[in-house]
Amino acid sequence: GGIITQTPKFLIGQEGQKLTLKCQQNFNHDTMYWYRQDSGKGLRLIYYSITENDLQKGDLSEGYDASREKKSSFSLTVTSAQKNEMAVFLCASRVGANTGQLYFGEGSKLTVL
Amino acid sequence: AQSVTQPDARVTVSEGASLQLRCKYSYSGTPYLFWYVQYPRQGLQLLLKYYSGDPVVQGVNGFEAEFSKSNSSFHLRKASVHWSDSAVYFCVLSASTGNYKYVFGAGTRLKVIA
C-alpha cells in the first residue's frame, strides 16, 4: 500500500500572507488533486495535475497557485490569505486517466488571523 | 451539468438499527458513483464504487449501495450500525472514462447513539 502525506497538518497565517501546503504520495500515481473542504459543504476542486509539470485549474483556483515539479509531490500556495480562507485542504491522488478511486491525505487545516 | 445532492445533512440512528443514507445525482451520461467516509481528523476513505453491472454493490464494513438509473439515485445502506460508524459520508459522481473531475455531495454526518 501507499500513503499520502500532507504538511503541515495545521497552518496559521496572517491575512495577506503567502502560505504553502505540501503533499507527497508514494503510490506512484500520475494524477494529483487539491480540494478545499469547508464545514457543511462538499469538496471543491482547486487544482489538479495529470502528470509531472502539468497543472489544471479547478473551479476554485482564483487566489491559489500550484506546483508539480516531481511526480510524487504537489504543492498548493495561497497567494494572499484572507480570513474567509479558513478551511481544510485535502490532497488526493489516483492512477492514470481512467476514472477510479481517489486516495486522500489527512488534510491540512488553515487558520487565518 | 453534473450535481450530487445528499438531502440529509445529519442523521442519528441507534446502535444496531438499520441505516440508509440518500444520494441523488444529476448527469445525462453513464455515471461512475462512489461513497466515501471521513472519520474525525482524517482524510476520505472509499467505502464502495459503482461502474456498471449489478446495481447493488458491496463495500467495506458491511455497507452496500444500490444504483437506480430511473431514480438517479445511489443510496447507501447498512443492516446494523455500530458506534464506530459515526462519521461523515460523501456521495461522489464522476463522468465516464477519461474524465478527471469528481463532483462531491455536501456530505451526511451520521451519529450512532447507544
PDB file of C-alpha atoms in Angstrom, chain B residues 7-63:
ATOM      1  CA  PRO B   7     -30.674  15.660   1.219  1.00  0.00           C
ATOM      2  CA  ASP B   8     -29.900  14.786   4.828  1.00  0.00           C
ATOM      3  CA  ALA B   9     -27.167  16.887   6.411  1.00  0.00           C
ATOM      4  CA  ARG B  10     -27.384  14.967   9.684  1.00  0.00           C
ATOM      5  CA  VAL B  11     -28.727  11.532  10.561  1.00  0.00           C
ATOM      6  CA  THR B  12     -28.930   9.978  14.016  1.00  0.00           C
ATOM      7  CA  VAL B  13     -29.591   6.270  14.492  1.00  0.00           C
ATOM      8  CA  SER B  14     -29.404   3.879  17.386  1.00  0.00           C
ATOM      9  CA  GLU B  15     -26.690   1.267  17.520  1.00  0.00           C
ATOM     10  CA  GLY B  16     -27.907  -1.944  15.923  1.00  0.00           C
ATOM     11  CA  ALA B  17     -30.513  -0.200  13.788  1.00  0.00           C
ATOM     12  CA  SER B  18     -30.513  -0.224  10.013  1.00  0.00           C
ATOM     13  CA  LEU B  19     -29.283   2.756   8.030  1.00  0.00           C
ATOM     14  CA  GLN B  20     -29.983   4.381   4.706  1.00  0.00           C
ATOM     15  CA  LEU B  21     -28.150   7.491   3.531  1.00  0.00           C
ATOM     16  CA  ARG B  22     -29.643   9.052   0.443  1.00  0.00           C
ATOM     17  CA  CYS B  23     -27.866  10.305  -2.644  1.00  0.00           C
ATOM     18  CA  LYS B  24     -29.387  11.736  -5.820  1.00  0.00           C
ATOM     19  CA  TYR B  25     -27.307  12.665  -8.817  1.00  0.00           C
ATOM     20  CA  SER B  26     -27.823  14.621 -11.981  1.00  0.00           C
ATOM     21  CA  TYR B  27     -25.922  13.529 -15.076  1.00  0.00           C
ATOM     22  CA  SER B  28     -27.120  12.716 -18.561  1.00  0.00           C
ATOM     23  CA  GLY B  29     -24.451  10.129 -19.329  1.00  0.00           C
ATOM     24  CA  THR B  30     -23.272   6.955 -17.617  1.00  0.00           C
ATOM     25  CA  PRO B  31     -22.194   7.830 -14.104  1.00  0.00           C
ATOM     26  CA  TYR B  32     -19.397   6.427 -12.040  1.00  0.00           C
ATOM     27  CA  LEU B  33     -20.510   6.640  -8.419  1.00  0.00           C
ATOM     28  CA  PHE B  34     -18.663   6.361  -5.140  1.00  0.00           C
ATOM     29  CA  TRP B  35     -19.327   6.546  -1.439  1.00  0.00           C
ATOM     30  CA  TYR B  36     -16.536   7.808   0.789  1.00  0.00           C
ATOM     31  CA  VAL B  37     -16.390   8.056   4.574  1.00  0.00           C
ATOM     32  CA  GLN B  38     -14.495  10.647   6.594  1.00  0.00           C
ATOM     33  CA  TYR B  39     -13.711   9.892  10.221  1.00  0.00           C
ATOM     34  CA  PRO B  40     -12.789  12.796  12.520  1.00  0.00           C
ATOM     35  CA  ARG B  41      -9.485  14.470  11.613  1.00  0.00           C
ATOM     36  CA  GLN B  42      -8.858  12.054   8.768  1.00  0.00           C
ATOM     37  CA  GLY B  43      -8.991  12.097   5.009  1.00  0.00           C
ATOM     38  CA  LEU B  44     -11.692  10.404   2.981  1.00  0.00           C
ATOM     39  CA  GLN B  45     -11.683   6.631   2.551  1.00  0.00           C
ATOM     40  CA  LEU B  46     -13.507   4.670  -0.141  1.00  0.00           C
ATOM     41  CA  LEU B  47     -16.459   2.579   1.026  1.00  0.00           C
ATOM     42  CA  LEU B  48     -17.628   1.320  -2.351  1.00  0.00           C
ATOM     43  CA  LYS B  49     -17.942   2.184  -6.018  1.00  0.00           C
ATOM     44  CA  TYR B  50     -20.274   1.526  -8.920  1.00  0.00           C
ATOM     45  CA  TYR B  51     -19.188   1.478 -12.527  1.00  0.00           C
ATOM     46  CA  SER B  52     -21.647  -0.902 -14.230  1.00  0.00           C
ATOM     47  CA  GLY B  53     -23.367  -4.264 -13.876  1.00  0.00           C
ATOM     48  CA  ASP B  54     -25.201  -5.424 -10.759  1.00  0.00           C
ATOM     49  CA  PRO B  55     -26.899  -2.332  -9.319  1.00  0.00           C
ATOM     50  CA  VAL B  56     -26.232  -3.480  -5.767  1.00  0.00           C
ATOM     51  CA  VAL B  57     -22.589  -3.126  -4.828  1.00  0.00           C
ATOM     52  CA  GLN B  58     -20.950  -4.343  -1.666  1.00  0.00           C
ATOM     53  CA  GLY B  59     -18.380  -2.337   0.214  1.00  0.00           C
ATOM     54  CA  VAL B  60     -16.289  -2.497   3.322  1.00  0.00           C
ATOM     55  CA  ASN B  61     -17.582  -2.950   6.863  1.00  0.00           C
ATOM     56  CA  GLY B  62     -20.980  -4.298   5.776  1.00  0.00           C
ATOM     57  CA  PHE B  63     -22.002  -1.297   3.673  1.00  0.00           C
TER      58      PHE B  63
END
